[in-house]
GROMACS .gro file of C-alpha atoms in nm:
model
  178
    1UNK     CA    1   2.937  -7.112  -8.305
    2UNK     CA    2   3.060  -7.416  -8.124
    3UNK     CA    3   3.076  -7.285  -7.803
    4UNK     CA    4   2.724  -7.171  -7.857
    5UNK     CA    5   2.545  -7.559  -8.007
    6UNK     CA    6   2.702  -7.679  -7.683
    7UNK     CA    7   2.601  -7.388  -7.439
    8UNK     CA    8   2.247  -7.479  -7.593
    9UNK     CA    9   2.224  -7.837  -7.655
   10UNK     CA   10   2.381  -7.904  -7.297
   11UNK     CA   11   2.198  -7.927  -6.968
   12UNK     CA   12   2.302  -7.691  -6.744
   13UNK     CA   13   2.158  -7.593  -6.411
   14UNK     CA   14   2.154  -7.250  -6.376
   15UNK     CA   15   2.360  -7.061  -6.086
   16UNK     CA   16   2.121  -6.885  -5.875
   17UNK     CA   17   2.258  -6.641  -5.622
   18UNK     CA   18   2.094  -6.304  -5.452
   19UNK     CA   19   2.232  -6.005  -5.635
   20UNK     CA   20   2.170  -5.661  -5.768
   21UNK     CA   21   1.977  -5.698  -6.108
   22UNK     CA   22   2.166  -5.431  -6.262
   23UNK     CA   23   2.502  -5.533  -6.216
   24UNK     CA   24   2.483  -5.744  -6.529
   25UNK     CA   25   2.329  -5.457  -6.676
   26UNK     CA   26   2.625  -5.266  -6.635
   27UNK     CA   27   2.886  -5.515  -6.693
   28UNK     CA   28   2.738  -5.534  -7.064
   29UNK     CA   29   2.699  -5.192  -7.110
   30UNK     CA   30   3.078  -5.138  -7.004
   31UNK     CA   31   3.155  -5.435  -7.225
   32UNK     CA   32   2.963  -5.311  -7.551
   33UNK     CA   33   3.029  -4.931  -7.487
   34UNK     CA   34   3.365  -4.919  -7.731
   35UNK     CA   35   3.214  -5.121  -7.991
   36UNK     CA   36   2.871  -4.906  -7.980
   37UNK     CA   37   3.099  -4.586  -8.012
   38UNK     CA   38   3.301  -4.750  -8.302
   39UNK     CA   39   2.975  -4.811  -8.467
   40UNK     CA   40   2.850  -4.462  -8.419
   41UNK     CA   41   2.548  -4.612  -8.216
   42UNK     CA   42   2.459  -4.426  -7.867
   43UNK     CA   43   2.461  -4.630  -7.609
   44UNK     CA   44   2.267  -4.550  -7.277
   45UNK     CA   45   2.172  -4.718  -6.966
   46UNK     CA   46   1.856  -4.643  -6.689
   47UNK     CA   47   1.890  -4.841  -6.389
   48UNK     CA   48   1.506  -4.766  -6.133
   49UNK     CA   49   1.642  -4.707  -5.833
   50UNK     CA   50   1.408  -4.922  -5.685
   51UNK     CA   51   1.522  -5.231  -5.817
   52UNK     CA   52   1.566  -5.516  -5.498
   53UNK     CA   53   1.847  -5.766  -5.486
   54UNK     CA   54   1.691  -6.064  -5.669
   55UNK     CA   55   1.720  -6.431  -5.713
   56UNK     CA   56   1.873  -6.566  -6.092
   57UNK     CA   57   2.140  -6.657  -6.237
   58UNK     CA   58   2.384  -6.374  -6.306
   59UNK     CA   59   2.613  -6.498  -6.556
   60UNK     CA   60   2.309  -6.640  -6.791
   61UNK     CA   61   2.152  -6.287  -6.738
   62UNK     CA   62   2.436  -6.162  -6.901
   63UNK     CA   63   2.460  -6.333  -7.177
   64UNK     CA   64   2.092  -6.272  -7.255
   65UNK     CA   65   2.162  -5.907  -7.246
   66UNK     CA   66   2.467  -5.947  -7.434
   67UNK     CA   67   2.275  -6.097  -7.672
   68UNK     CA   68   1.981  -5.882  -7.725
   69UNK     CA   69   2.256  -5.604  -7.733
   70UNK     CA   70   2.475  -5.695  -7.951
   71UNK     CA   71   2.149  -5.761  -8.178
   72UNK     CA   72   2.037  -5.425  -8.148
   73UNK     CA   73   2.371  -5.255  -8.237
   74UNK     CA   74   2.377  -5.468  -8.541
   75UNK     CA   75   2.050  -5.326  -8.618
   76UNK     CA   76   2.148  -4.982  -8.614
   77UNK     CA   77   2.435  -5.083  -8.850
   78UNK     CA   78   2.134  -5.241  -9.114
   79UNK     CA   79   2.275  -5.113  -9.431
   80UNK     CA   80   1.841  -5.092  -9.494
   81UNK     CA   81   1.771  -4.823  -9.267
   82UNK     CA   82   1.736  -4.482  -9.305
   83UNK     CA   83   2.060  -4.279  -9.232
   84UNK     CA   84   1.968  -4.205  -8.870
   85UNK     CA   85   2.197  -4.197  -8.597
   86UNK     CA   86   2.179  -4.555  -8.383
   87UNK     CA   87   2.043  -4.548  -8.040
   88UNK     CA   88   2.031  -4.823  -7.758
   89UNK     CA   89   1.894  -4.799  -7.446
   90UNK     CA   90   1.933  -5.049  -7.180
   91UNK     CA   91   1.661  -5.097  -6.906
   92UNK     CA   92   1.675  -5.206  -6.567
   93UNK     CA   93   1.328  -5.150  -6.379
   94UNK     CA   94   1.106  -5.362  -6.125
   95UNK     CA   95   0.791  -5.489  -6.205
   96UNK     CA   96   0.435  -5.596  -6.013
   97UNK     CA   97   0.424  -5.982  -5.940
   98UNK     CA   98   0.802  -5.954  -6.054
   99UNK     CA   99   1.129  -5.908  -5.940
  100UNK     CA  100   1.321  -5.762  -6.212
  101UNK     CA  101   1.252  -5.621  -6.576
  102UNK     CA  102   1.525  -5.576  -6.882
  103UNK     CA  103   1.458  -5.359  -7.152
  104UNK     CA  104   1.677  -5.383  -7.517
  105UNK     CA  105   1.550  -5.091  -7.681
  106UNK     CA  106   1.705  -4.956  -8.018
  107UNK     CA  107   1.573  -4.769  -8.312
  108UNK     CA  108   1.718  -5.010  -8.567
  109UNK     CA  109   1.546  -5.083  -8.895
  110UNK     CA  110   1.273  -5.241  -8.679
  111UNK     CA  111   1.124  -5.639  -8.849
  112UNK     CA  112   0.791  -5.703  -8.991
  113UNK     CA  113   0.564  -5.963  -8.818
  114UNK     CA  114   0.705  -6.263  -9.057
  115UNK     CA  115   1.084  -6.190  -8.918
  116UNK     CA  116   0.915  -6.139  -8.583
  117UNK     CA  117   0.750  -6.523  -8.571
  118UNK     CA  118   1.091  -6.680  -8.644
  119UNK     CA  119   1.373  -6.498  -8.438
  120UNK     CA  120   1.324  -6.739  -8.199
  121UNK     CA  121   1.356  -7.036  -8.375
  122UNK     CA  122   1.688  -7.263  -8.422
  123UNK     CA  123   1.959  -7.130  -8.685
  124UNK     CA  124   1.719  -6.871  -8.791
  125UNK     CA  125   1.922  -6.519  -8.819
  126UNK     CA  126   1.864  -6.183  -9.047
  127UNK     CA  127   2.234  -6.167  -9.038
  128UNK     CA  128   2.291  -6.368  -9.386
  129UNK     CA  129   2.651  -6.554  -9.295
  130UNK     CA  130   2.735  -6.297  -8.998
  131UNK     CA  131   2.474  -6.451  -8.816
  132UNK     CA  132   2.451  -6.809  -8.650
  133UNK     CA  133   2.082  -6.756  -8.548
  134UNK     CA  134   2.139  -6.929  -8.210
  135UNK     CA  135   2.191  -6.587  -8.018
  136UNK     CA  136   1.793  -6.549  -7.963
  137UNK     CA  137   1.760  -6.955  -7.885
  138UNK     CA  138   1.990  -6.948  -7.613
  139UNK     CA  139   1.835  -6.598  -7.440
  140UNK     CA  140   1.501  -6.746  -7.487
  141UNK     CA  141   1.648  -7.122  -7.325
  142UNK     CA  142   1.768  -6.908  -7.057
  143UNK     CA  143   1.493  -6.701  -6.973
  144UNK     CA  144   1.302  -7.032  -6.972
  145UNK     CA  145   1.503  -7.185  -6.705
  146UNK     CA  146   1.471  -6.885  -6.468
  147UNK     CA  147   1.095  -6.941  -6.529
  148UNK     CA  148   1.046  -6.606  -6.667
  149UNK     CA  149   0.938  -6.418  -7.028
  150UNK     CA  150   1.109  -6.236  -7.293
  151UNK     CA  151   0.851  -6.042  -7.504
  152UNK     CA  152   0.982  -5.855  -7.849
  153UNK     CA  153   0.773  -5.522  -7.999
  154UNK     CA  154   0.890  -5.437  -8.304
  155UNK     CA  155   0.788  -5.275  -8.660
  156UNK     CA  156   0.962  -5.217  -9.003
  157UNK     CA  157   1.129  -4.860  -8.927
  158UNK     CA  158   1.052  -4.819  -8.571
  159UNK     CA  159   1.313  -5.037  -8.422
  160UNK     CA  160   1.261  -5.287  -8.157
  161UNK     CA  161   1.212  -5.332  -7.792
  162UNK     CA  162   1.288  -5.677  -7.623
  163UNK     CA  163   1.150  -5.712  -7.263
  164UNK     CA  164   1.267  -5.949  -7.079
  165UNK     CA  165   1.055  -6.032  -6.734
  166UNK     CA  166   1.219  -6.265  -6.422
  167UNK     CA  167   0.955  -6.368  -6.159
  168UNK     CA  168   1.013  -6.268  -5.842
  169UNK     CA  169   1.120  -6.573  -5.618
  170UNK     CA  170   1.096  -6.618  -5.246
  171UNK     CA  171   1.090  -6.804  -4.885
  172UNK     CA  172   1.304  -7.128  -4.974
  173UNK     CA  173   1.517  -6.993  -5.216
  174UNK     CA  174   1.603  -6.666  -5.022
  175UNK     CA  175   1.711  -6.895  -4.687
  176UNK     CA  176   1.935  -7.114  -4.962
  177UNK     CA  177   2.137  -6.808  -5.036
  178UNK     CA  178   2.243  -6.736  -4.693
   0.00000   0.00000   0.00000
């Protein structure tokens, strides 16, 4: 919890390099694929073929998607659903006007519109004391930096899909990288 206040309360300028989109895609899947399985949660992965080498920040990408995935296992756990097997799929797509597009989707136990108007706000978590309720803050500051979105669909036993959008970035920062 430490480690996060400071990650978040801290200035940082984000690391930008040219890369493939999905490798942090992967790296999280590969990191969250034992615990998933120990959770008896399915965890799958679609990478577009079509996705270019784009310009962010690699290592705050992944801890966005670590995030939002770790979320969405924890979901699927949510002694308040139904019984039903947990599924995650991860997303990795491009997008018109955009460079790259992450999906979080799981069929967790889903939040009503009141949950859905707070998850972003500081120390707010659904977790009781499991939860520090910075995880969200810190994918949202993130996103924010790299001047993109992160949308969240959701509905009381549907699950949840977060979207997260990264704009496509050009000319000057392109000619930096090489």
């Amino acid at each position: 919890m430490a480690l996060d206040l400071l990650n978040y309360s801290k200035e940082r300028e984000p690391d930008y390099t040219w890369c493939d989109p999905a490798e942090p895609l992967r790296d999280v899947y590969n990191l969250m694929r034992s615990r998933a399985r120990e959770c008896g949660v399915t965890l799958r992965m679609e990478v577009a073929e079509d996705v270019p080498d784009a310009w962010f920040d690699r290592e705050g990408i992944h801890r966005c998607l670590l995030n939002l995935l770790s979320n969405a296992i924890d979901a699927c756990l949510d002694a308040q659903c139904d019984g039903k097997p947990g599924e995650v799929l991860l997303r990795c797509s491009s997008t018109k006007g955009g460079a790259v597009e992450y999906q979080v989707i799981d069929n967790g136990c889903g939040m009503d519109a009141q949950v859905r108007e707070k998850i972003f706000q500081r120390f707010f978590s659904t977790k009781g004391s499991k939860g520090t309720g910075l995880g969200l803050m810190i994918t949202r500051k993130i996103i924010d930096e790299h001047g993109g979105g992160i949308e969240v669909e959701s509905a009381q036993g549907k699950g949840t899909t977060f979207t997260i959008r990264l704009p496509e970035r050009t000319g000057s920062a392109k000619s930096e990288a090489n």
